[in-house]
Amino acid sequence: MSLERSIFVDPSRCIGCGACVAACRECDSHRGKSMMNLDFLNRGESTLALPTVCMHCTDPVAPCAQVCPVDAILVSDDGVVHSPDPSRCIGCQNCVHGCPWGVPKFDVEEQLAHKCNLCYDRTSVGLGPMCATVCPSDALYYGTADEVLASRPNRKVVDVFSFGAQELQSGNWVVVPDEFSVLTFPMVGP
Amino acid sequence: MAALVLVALIWLGSNQLANFDSALIGYAVGIVALTYAVVMRYARWLRMPSTGRYWRRGWQLTTSWSSFRTLPGLLPRAIAGQLLLQGFIRRRGWVRWIGHQCLFWGVIGATLITFPLVFGWLAFKLEPGTQEMYRMWVFGFPTITFDSTSFLGWSLFHALNYTAVLVIIGCAIFLWRRFRDRAAIAGQRFGYDMVPLLMLIVISVTGLLLTVSASLFHGSYYDFLVVIHMAAVVLSLVFIPFGKFFHVVQRPASVGIQMYAELNGREGRRPCAKCGEPLAPDLFVQDLQSTLQDLGQDYRLDGASMPAGHLTELCPRCKRVARAEGYFAHDGSSFAR
């Protein structure tokens, strides 16, 4: 299972405009709800921001799906980790707290967890996901590693991360400076 | 074992098969096979680390002495809210709720009528010396008598028609949604989402046509319709453990989850190890850590670099922020400093 084209997250390029958050809300597969997470580090003093999309973990496959007690999260053959099936989700929030990236959101009223599904209505027919399509600085880019590396000197792309003692491979990628090694949580550089 | 118990109950409840209608043998075999398959699937489901843990913990909390006082109020409220009234679906949309309520009560009603009839637990017999008076027998015991030509009699004999109409309304609403709602269209799969609706429609329509055939067309095509109806019902029953219908078996777990959350949350939520905001009940965090460990995933953190001992002790936002802080702290070339 691997994504033919993926999202490349480059935190150093994020200008915190929020276009990804707004565009995500327009996706047909979760209309009106944004699955994007955009976090500001020190808003009063800095423009630093980090956009977070689902990384569609491949190894171990989707921890969110593995901790789900009712198999509500489908991982399709193309490697996309889907949003919990509303008919199955029992609102336990295991996925919300089990995801190492902090991606799934929980709607208390609907007792339903939601997460980014890579805009499956679009990406399954060859279109880009909403967030990457509107990102003005390509902090979120949808394409191939070759395309990213060709346009960004002194950068490399990584899909292996360490969260404490756990190593994790993802379907989406993070763009990092050349000197970075495996990114640990919290990332500690080379 | 469960299938054998059911066969024994059929034997006993049908007055040693005296009330068993042999024309319904196909349904009986289908339901016995269904029982076997559902119990097998359920047992496999409980072997999943998270499911098994919730199952054990749910019973532990429910049967604990400390829950004793709150349970009589909590349990009926959870059953009514989660299973019967399904307020959580209403909050996802009124049309969906109406559709689901029609489907739910239609299917429940049909099941409560059909299964006892098939097992011989429920039988209607003509009263001796009368032409129109029938008596209802339940588990071999005589109960009420009624005039079969009265409205009550007609309704009792045709109760499945009422449930069929409810099911057709529910299916129509969901089919309309599956063709019109772009969110539904985006992720739907034919086998998982459409086939169950189509099967329910075939069952309901052929069921109604049996009444139409008998009442208006002197039984034309009745035998053919009986076969089609039975085949659709038995196929649907066998399909239950493998497709969308299995949510009917899984959904009662939401009652357990609500009780787990409420009983567990009485002592408050532990704070996030980084920001201090309420995170989740302590037991929930411990259970999640155990589940991840059972799955072979180790998210223990180095206490020197993080205030948390385990990744699950951080709220989702702090997980993201900690990652961002780490990234920017080491992005030597960044303009962002």
PDB file of N, CA, C and O in Angstrom, chain B residues 15 18-19 123-128 133-137:
ATOM      1  N   ASN B  15     -43.527 -26.099  21.719  1.00  0.00           N
ATOM      2  CA  ASN B  15     -44.283 -27.217  22.268  1.00  0.00           C
ATOM      3  C   ASN B  15     -43.871 -28.521  21.577  1.00  0.00           C
ATOM      4  O   ASN B  15     -44.695 -29.254  21.043  1.00  0.00           O
ATOM      5  N   ALA B  18     -44.869 -28.938  17.980  1.00  0.00           N
ATOM      6  CA  ALA B  18     -46.292 -28.993  17.658  1.00  0.00           C
ATOM      7  C   ALA B  18     -46.751 -27.697  16.995  1.00  0.00           C
ATOM      8  O   ALA B  18     -47.621 -27.690  16.126  1.00  0.00           O
ATOM      9  N   ASN B  19     -46.167 -26.557  17.418  1.00  0.00           N
ATOM     10  CA  ASN B  19     -46.543 -25.262  16.839  1.00  0.00           C
ATOM     11  C   ASN B  19     -45.584 -24.826  15.738  1.00  0.00           C
ATOM     12  O   ASN B  19     -45.665 -23.694  15.265  1.00  0.00           O
ATOM     13  N   ALA B 123     -47.929 -18.610  17.751  1.00  0.00           N
ATOM     14  CA  ALA B 123     -48.773 -19.324  16.777  1.00  0.00           C
ATOM     15  C   ALA B 123     -50.209 -18.809  16.887  1.00  0.00           C
ATOM     16  O   ALA B 123     -50.634 -18.338  17.953  1.00  0.00           O
ATOM     17  N   PHE B 124     -50.921 -18.848  15.766  1.00  0.00           N
ATOM     18  CA  PHE B 124     -52.338 -18.449  15.749  1.00  0.00           C
ATOM     19  C   PHE B 124     -53.148 -19.673  15.338  1.00  0.00           C
ATOM     20  O   PHE B 124     -52.880 -20.283  14.298  1.00  0.00           O
ATOM     21  N   LYS B 125     -54.151 -20.033  16.156  1.00  0.00           N
ATOM     22  CA  LYS B 125     -54.944 -21.216  15.839  1.00  0.00           C
ATOM     23  C   LYS B 125     -56.429 -20.864  15.884  1.00  0.00           C
ATOM     24  O   LYS B 125     -56.868 -20.114  16.767  1.00  0.00           O
ATOM     25  N   LEU B 126     -57.156 -21.454  14.937  1.00  0.00           N
ATOM     26  CA  LEU B 126     -58.603 -21.222  14.869  1.00  0.00           C
ATOM     27  C   LEU B 126     -59.261 -21.851  16.095  1.00  0.00           C
ATOM     28  O   LEU B 126     -58.937 -22.990  16.466  1.00  0.00           O
ATOM     29  N   GLU B 127     -60.151 -21.082  16.720  1.00  0.00           N
ATOM     30  CA  GLU B 127     -60.848 -21.621  17.881  1.00  0.00           C
ATOM     31  C   GLU B 127     -61.852 -22.687  17.427  1.00  0.00           C
ATOM     32  O   GLU B 127     -62.560 -22.475  16.422  1.00  0.00           O
ATOM     33  N   PRO B 128     -61.919 -23.793  18.115  1.00  0.00           N
ATOM     34  CA  PRO B 128     -62.837 -24.849  17.699  1.00  0.00           C
ATOM     35  C   PRO B 128     -64.276 -24.342  17.654  1.00  0.00           C
ATOM     36  O   PRO B 128     -64.701 -23.581  18.536  1.00  0.00           O
ATOM     37  N   MET B 133     -62.796 -16.755  14.673  1.00  0.00           N
ATOM     38  CA  MET B 133     -62.110 -16.423  15.923  1.00  0.00           C
ATOM     39  C   MET B 133     -60.796 -17.202  16.026  1.00  0.00           C
ATOM     40  O   MET B 133     -60.769 -18.424  15.858  1.00  0.00           O
ATOM     41  N   TYR B 134     -59.743 -16.463  16.275  1.00  0.00           N
ATOM     42  CA  TYR B 134     -58.416 -17.076  16.408  1.00  0.00           C
ATOM     43  C   TYR B 134     -57.876 -16.849  17.820  1.00  0.00           C
ATOM     44  O   TYR B 134     -58.244 -15.871  18.476  1.00  0.00           O
ATOM     45  N   ARG B 135     -57.034 -17.752  18.246  1.00  0.00           N
ATOM     46  CA  ARG B 135     -56.351 -17.575  19.536  1.00  0.00           C
ATOM     47  C   ARG B 135     -54.848 -17.486  19.288  1.00  0.00           C
ATOM     48  O   ARG B 135     -54.302 -18.215  18.452  1.00  0.00           O
ATOM     49  N   MET B 136     -54.216 -16.570  20.010  1.00  0.00           N
ATOM     50  CA  MET B 136     -52.753 -16.433  19.901  1.00  0.00           C
ATOM     51  C   MET B 136     -52.101 -17.301  20.980  1.00  0.00           C
ATOM     52  O   MET B 136     -52.483 -17.235  22.151  1.00  0.00           O
ATOM     53  N   TRP B 137     -51.146 -18.128  20.567  1.00  0.00           N
ATOM     54  CA  TRP B 137     -50.406 -18.984  21.497  1.00  0.00           C
ATOM     55  C   TRP B 137     -48.978 -18.476  21.587  1.00  0.00           C
ATOM     56  O   TRP B 137     -48.316 -18.280  20.562  1.00  0.00           O
TER      57      TRP B 137
END
